[in-house]
PDB file of C-alpha atoms and ligand atoms in Angstrom:
ATOM      1  CA  MET A   8       4.395 -49.337  20.442  1.00 82.00           C
ATOM      2  CA  LYS A   9       3.498 -50.521  23.609  1.00 84.00           C
ATOM      3  CA  PHE A  10      -0.061 -49.947  25.062  1.00 82.00           C
ATOM      4  CA  GLU A  11       1.170 -48.556  28.451  1.00 85.00           C
ATOM      5  CA  GLU A  12       3.253 -45.872  26.053  1.00 89.00           C
ATOM      6  CA  LEU A  13      -0.137 -44.108  25.585  1.00 95.00           C
ATOM      7  CA  PRO A  14      -0.369 -40.852  26.805  1.00 95.00           C
ATOM      8  CA  LEU A  15      -3.721 -41.543  28.423  1.00 97.00           C
ATOM      9  CA  THR A  16      -5.102 -42.785  31.796  1.00 96.00           C
ATOM     10  CA  GLU A  17      -6.710 -46.262  32.134  1.00 93.00           C
ATOM     11  CA  ALA A  18     -10.132 -44.524  32.672  1.00 96.00           C
ATOM     12  CA  GLU A  19      -9.498 -42.624  29.239  1.00 97.00           C
ATOM     13  CA  VAL A  20      -8.489 -46.055  27.549  1.00 96.00           C
ATOM     14  CA  ILE A  21     -11.609 -47.563  28.478  1.00 96.00           C
ATOM     15  CA  LYS A  22     -13.683 -44.463  27.338  1.00 98.00           C
ATOM     16  CA  LEU A  23     -11.646 -44.387  24.337  1.00 98.00           C
ATOM     17  CA  LYS A  24     -12.563 -48.174  23.709  1.00 97.00           C
ATOM     18  CA  GLN A  25     -16.491 -47.683  24.509  1.00 98.00           C
ATOM     19  CA  LEU A  26     -16.664 -44.670  22.033  1.00 98.00           C
ATOM     20  CA  CYS A  27     -14.818 -46.161  19.246  1.00 98.00           C
ATOM     21  CA  LEU A  28     -17.051 -49.181  19.216  1.00 98.00           C
ATOM     22  CA  GLU A  29     -19.956 -47.003  19.687  1.00 98.00           C
ATOM     23  CA  ALA A  30     -18.861 -44.859  16.798  1.00 98.00           C
ATOM     24  CA  ARG A  31     -19.859 -47.813  14.360  1.00 98.00           C
ATOM     25  CA  SER A  32     -23.384 -47.012  14.822  1.00 98.00           C
ATOM     26  CA  LEU A  33     -22.753 -43.714  12.879  1.00 98.00           C
ATOM     27  CA  SER A  34     -21.529 -45.755   9.707  1.00 98.00           C
ATOM     28  CA  TYR A  35     -23.566 -44.474   6.800  1.00 99.00           C
ATOM     29  CA  SER A  36     -22.517 -47.574   4.666  1.00 98.00           C
ATOM     30  CA  PRO A  37     -25.275 -48.932   2.539  1.00 98.00           C
ATOM     31  CA  TYR A  38     -23.147 -50.520   0.020  1.00 98.00           C
ATOM     32  CA  SER A  39     -20.466 -52.073   1.469  1.00 98.00           C
ATOM     33  CA  LYS A  40     -22.561 -52.549   5.100  1.00 98.00           C
ATOM     34  CA  PHE A  41     -18.942 -52.544   6.289  1.00 98.00           C
ATOM     35  CA  ARG A  42     -18.987 -50.377   9.669  1.00 98.00           C
ATOM     36  CA  VAL A  43     -16.135 -48.410  10.675  1.00 98.00           C
ATOM     37  CA  GLY A  44     -15.940 -46.515  13.650  1.00 98.00           C
ATOM     38  CA  CYS A  45     -13.133 -43.807  14.709  1.00 98.00           C
ATOM     39  CA  THR A  46     -12.622 -41.854  17.801  1.00 98.00           C
ATOM     40  CA  LEU A  47      -9.496 -39.579  18.420  1.00 98.00           C
ATOM     41  CA  VAL A  48      -8.346 -37.946  21.385  1.00 98.00           C
ATOM     42  CA  THR A  49      -7.219 -34.492  21.159  1.00 98.00           C
ATOM     43  CA  SER A  50      -4.244 -32.802  22.905  1.00 98.00           C
ATOM     44  CA  GLU A  51      -6.670 -31.206  25.246  1.00 97.00           C
ATOM     45  CA  GLY A  52      -8.184 -34.603  26.052  1.00 98.00           C
ATOM     46  CA  GLU A  53     -11.433 -34.122  24.017  1.00 98.00           C
ATOM     47  CA  PHE A  54     -12.742 -37.105  22.386  1.00 98.00           C
ATOM     48  CA  ILE A  55     -14.019 -36.891  18.812  1.00 99.00           C
ATOM     49  CA  SER A  56     -15.987 -39.639  16.954  1.00 98.00           C
ATOM     50  CA  GLY A  57     -16.865 -39.987  13.446  1.00 98.00           C
ATOM     51  CA  ALA A  58     -17.694 -43.379  11.132  1.00 99.00           C
ATOM     52  CA  ASN A  59     -17.258 -43.946   7.378  1.00 98.00           C
ATOM     53  CA  ILE A  60     -19.788 -42.287   4.888  1.00 98.00           C
ATOM     54  CA  GLU A  61     -20.519 -43.939   1.682  1.00 98.00           C
ATOM     55  CA  ASN A  62     -21.900 -42.400  -1.614  1.00 98.00           C
ATOM     56  CA  ALA A  63     -24.156 -43.807  -4.676  1.00 98.00           C
ATOM     57  CA  SER A  64     -20.932 -42.637  -6.921  1.00 98.00           C
ATOM     58  CA  TYR A  65     -18.680 -44.971  -4.826  1.00 98.00           C
ATOM     59  CA  GLY A  66     -15.335 -42.941  -5.152  1.00 98.00           C
ATOM     60  CA  GLY A  67     -17.182 -40.135  -3.013  1.00 98.00           C
ATOM     61  CA  SER A  68     -17.120 -42.148  -0.143  1.00 98.00           C
ATOM     62  CA  ILE A  69     -14.824 -41.415   2.764  1.00 98.00           C
ATOM     63  CA  CYS A  70     -13.440 -43.509   5.688  1.00 98.00           C
ATOM     64  CA  ALA A  71     -13.894 -43.283   9.447  1.00 98.00           C
ATOM     65  CA  GLU A  72     -10.574 -41.854  10.003  1.00 98.00           C
ATOM     66  CA  ARG A  73     -10.821 -38.994   7.398  1.00 98.00           C
ATOM     67  CA  SER A  74     -14.085 -38.200   8.350  1.00 98.00           C
ATOM     68  CA  THR A  75     -13.507 -38.052  12.125  1.00 99.00           C
ATOM     69  CA  ILE A  76     -10.447 -36.015  11.530  1.00 98.00           C
ATOM     70  CA  CYS A  77     -12.564 -33.714   9.104  1.00 98.00           C
ATOM     71  CA  LYS A  78     -14.716 -33.187  12.288  1.00 98.00           C
ATOM     72  CA  ALA A  79     -11.672 -32.190  14.687  1.00 98.00           C
ATOM     73  CA  VAL A  80     -10.230 -30.041  12.062  1.00 98.00           C
ATOM     74  CA  ASN A  81     -13.346 -27.989  11.611  1.00 98.00           C
ATOM     75  CA  GLU A  82     -13.346 -27.530  15.257  1.00 98.00           C
ATOM     76  CA  ARG A  83      -9.740 -26.150  14.942  1.00 98.00           C
ATOM     77  CA  LYS A  84      -8.226 -29.388  16.671  1.00 98.00           C
ATOM     78  CA  TYR A  85      -4.995 -30.199  14.886  1.00 98.00           C
ATOM     79  CA  LYS A  86      -3.057 -32.253  17.611  1.00 98.00           C
ATOM     80  CA  PHE A  87      -4.223 -35.835  18.444  1.00 98.00           C
ATOM     81  CA  LYS A  88      -2.949 -37.979  21.320  1.00 98.00           C
ATOM     82  CA  VAL A  89      -4.401 -40.956  19.783  1.00 98.00           C
ATOM     83  CA  ILE A  90      -6.567 -42.662  17.131  1.00 98.00           C
ATOM     84  CA  ALA A  91      -8.218 -45.616  17.593  1.00 98.00           C
ATOM     85  CA  ILE A  92     -10.693 -47.359  14.875  1.00 98.00           C
ATOM     86  CA  SER A  93     -13.194 -50.481  15.061  1.00 98.00           C
ATOM     87  CA  SER A  94     -15.092 -52.381  12.764  1.00 98.00           C
ATOM     88  CA  ASP A  95     -17.372 -55.553  12.749  1.00 96.00           C
ATOM     89  CA  SER A  96     -14.331 -57.678  11.456  1.00 97.00           C
ATOM     90  CA  GLN A  97     -13.291 -60.264  14.360  1.00 95.00           C
ATOM     91  CA  GLU A  98      -9.540 -59.102  13.585  1.00 95.00           C
ATOM     92  CA  ALA A  99      -8.329 -55.614  14.043  1.00 97.00           C
ATOM     93  CA  ILE A 100      -8.384 -53.473  10.620  1.00 97.00           C
ATOM     94  CA  SER A 101      -5.920 -50.986   9.837  1.00 97.00           C
ATOM     95  CA  PRO A 102      -6.027 -47.492   8.334  1.00 98.00           C
ATOM     96  CA  CYS A 103      -6.243 -47.274   4.435  1.00 98.00           C
ATOM     97  CA  GLY A 104      -3.527 -45.871   2.517  1.00 98.00           C
ATOM     98  CA  ILE A 105      -5.381 -42.788   2.154  1.00 98.00           C
ATOM     99  CA  CYS A 106      -6.199 -42.493   5.626  1.00 98.00           C
ATOM    100  CA  ARG A 107      -2.366 -43.005   6.366  1.00 98.00           C
ATOM    101  CA  GLN A 108      -1.161 -40.100   4.613  1.00 98.00           C
ATOM    102  CA  PHE A 109      -4.299 -38.023   5.649  1.00 98.00           C
ATOM    103  CA  ILE A 110      -3.338 -38.789   9.478  1.00 98.00           C
ATOM    104  CA  ARG A 111       0.504 -37.865   8.528  1.00 98.00           C
ATOM    105  CA  GLU A 112      -0.667 -34.432   8.132  1.00 98.00           C
ATOM    106  CA  PHE A 113      -1.262 -34.112  11.794  1.00 98.00           C
ATOM    107  CA  GLY A 114       1.619 -36.053  13.104  1.00 97.00           C
ATOM    108  CA  LYS A 115       4.440 -38.491  11.993  1.00 96.00           C
ATOM    109  CA  GLU A 116       4.171 -40.580  15.084  1.00 94.00           C
ATOM    110  CA  ILE A 117       0.451 -40.666  16.049  1.00 97.00           C
ATOM    111  CA  PRO A 118      -0.468 -43.869  17.874  1.00 98.00           C
ATOM    112  CA  ILE A 119      -3.239 -45.949  16.103  1.00 98.00           C
ATOM    113  CA  LEU A 120      -5.388 -48.321  17.983  1.00 98.00           C
ATOM    114  CA  MET A 121      -6.904 -50.971  16.337  1.00 98.00           C
ATOM    115  CA  PHE A 122      -9.709 -52.937  17.922  1.00 97.00           C
ATOM    116  CA  GLY A 123     -11.060 -56.070  16.892  1.00 96.00           C
ATOM    117  CA  GLN A 124     -14.948 -56.300  16.960  1.00 94.00           C
ATOM    118  CA  GLU A 125     -15.902 -57.065  20.268  1.00 92.00           C
ATOM    119  CA  GLY A 126     -13.010 -54.727  21.719  1.00 91.00           C
ATOM    120  CA  ASN A 127     -11.254 -57.745  23.428  1.00 90.00           C
ATOM    121  CA  THR A 128      -8.385 -57.761  21.070  1.00 92.00           C
ATOM    122  CA  HIS A 129      -6.388 -54.895  19.580  1.00 94.00           C
ATOM    123  CA  GLU A 130      -3.286 -53.804  17.730  1.00 96.00           C
ATOM    124  CA  LEU A 131      -1.384 -50.849  18.578  1.00 97.00           C
ATOM    125  CA  MET A 132       1.199 -49.292  16.107  1.00 97.00           C
ATOM    126  CA  ASN A 133       2.202 -45.589  15.682  1.00 96.00           C
ATOM    127  CA  LEU A 134       2.037 -44.003  12.010  1.00 97.00           C
ATOM    128  CA  GLU A 135       5.433 -44.341  11.431  1.00 97.00           C
ATOM    129  CA  GLU A 136       5.420 -47.864  11.511  1.00 97.00           C
ATOM    130  CA  LEU A 137       2.204 -47.885   9.473  1.00 98.00           C
ATOM    131  CA  LEU A 138       3.710 -45.252   6.987  1.00 98.00           C
ATOM    132  CA  PRO A 139       7.476 -45.228   7.101  1.00 98.00           C
ATOM    133  CA  LYS A 140       9.508 -42.376   5.364  1.00 97.00           C
ATOM    134  CA  SER A 141       6.384 -40.469   5.014  1.00 97.00           C
ATOM    135  CA  PHE A 142       5.829 -36.952   3.197  1.00 97.00           C
ATOM    136  CA  GLY A 143       4.682 -34.223   5.027  1.00 97.00           C
ATOM    137  CA  PRO A 144       4.308 -30.615   5.763  1.00 97.00           C
ATOM    138  CA  SER A 145       7.523 -30.028   6.387  1.00 96.00           C
ATOM    139  CA  TRP A 146       8.767 -30.502   2.755  1.00 96.00           C
ATOM    140  CA  LEU A 147       6.758 -27.835   1.765  1.00 98.00           C
ATOM    141  CA  GLY A 148       8.234 -25.649   4.348  1.00 97.00           C
ATOM    142  CA  VAL A 149       5.063 -25.778   6.550  1.00 97.00           C
ATOM    143  CA  PRO A 150       5.583 -26.803  10.337  1.00 95.00           C
ATOM    144  CA  GLU A 151       4.668 -29.932  11.429  1.00 94.00           C
ATOM    145  CA  ALA A 152       1.344 -30.027  13.687  1.00 87.00           C
TER     146      ALA A 152
HETATM  147  N1  THU B 215     -13.111 -47.894   5.461  1.00 70.01           N
HETATM  148  C1  THU B 215     -12.742 -47.323   6.356  1.00 70.01           C
HETATM  149  O1  THU B 215     -13.749 -46.550   6.917  1.00 70.01           O
HETATM  150  N2  THU B 215     -11.513 -47.327   7.062  1.00 70.01           N
HETATM  151  C2  THU B 215     -10.458 -47.938   6.459  1.00 70.01           C
HETATM  152  O2  THU B 215      -9.462 -47.553   6.835  1.00 70.01           O
HETATM  153  C3  THU B 215     -10.836 -49.005   5.269  1.00 70.01           C
HETATM  154  C4  THU B 215     -11.872 -49.014   4.992  1.00 70.01           C
HETATM  155  C5  THU B 215     -14.356 -47.898   5.081  1.00 70.01           C
HETATM  156  C6  THU B 215     -14.384 -47.442   3.396  1.00 70.01           C
HETATM  157  C7  THU B 215     -15.813 -48.051   3.121  1.00 70.01           C
HETATM  158  O3  THU B 215     -17.037 -47.176   3.334  1.00 70.01           O
HETATM  159  C8  THU B 215     -15.850 -49.434   4.016  1.00 70.01           C
HETATM  160  O4  THU B 215     -15.048 -49.423   4.744  1.00 70.01           O
HETATM  161  C9  THU B 215     -15.339 -50.703   3.029  1.00 70.01           C
HETATM  162  O5  THU B 215     -14.274 -50.456   2.224  1.00 70.01           O
END
């Protein structure tokens, strides 16, 4: 997927990058010390940010992508134009398998924008590329978001 294909204005892309990099500061990650920030843009153009939240019982931790989507869904926002993530790794990280499936619930082809540490580098893929032949709502007779 190409950057120009994002359904955002240039100003929105700049804002998205800034918020996404800033979202790392929301991270509660005392165990891994691996901060991940996420910002999504809703179909109405609202920006919602979140981060990973870890737990002393490690399995209870939640990734930045899921915590941010939960924030949106709790505000009854189900349609996303793009989901962006960042971490402190020089190279852009990509969503884990559980997050890919979680994102899938809300769209087969959501663009995923992955920033490197400083935001100077990025990768852009849509969910279909990250999770081909996915299982989703329509298999259970539920309309796609
Ligand atoms: N993490 C995310 O927040 N998103 C990902 O896509 C990969 C991993 C978090 C989970 C955990 O808090 C830390 O990074 C180390 O795995």
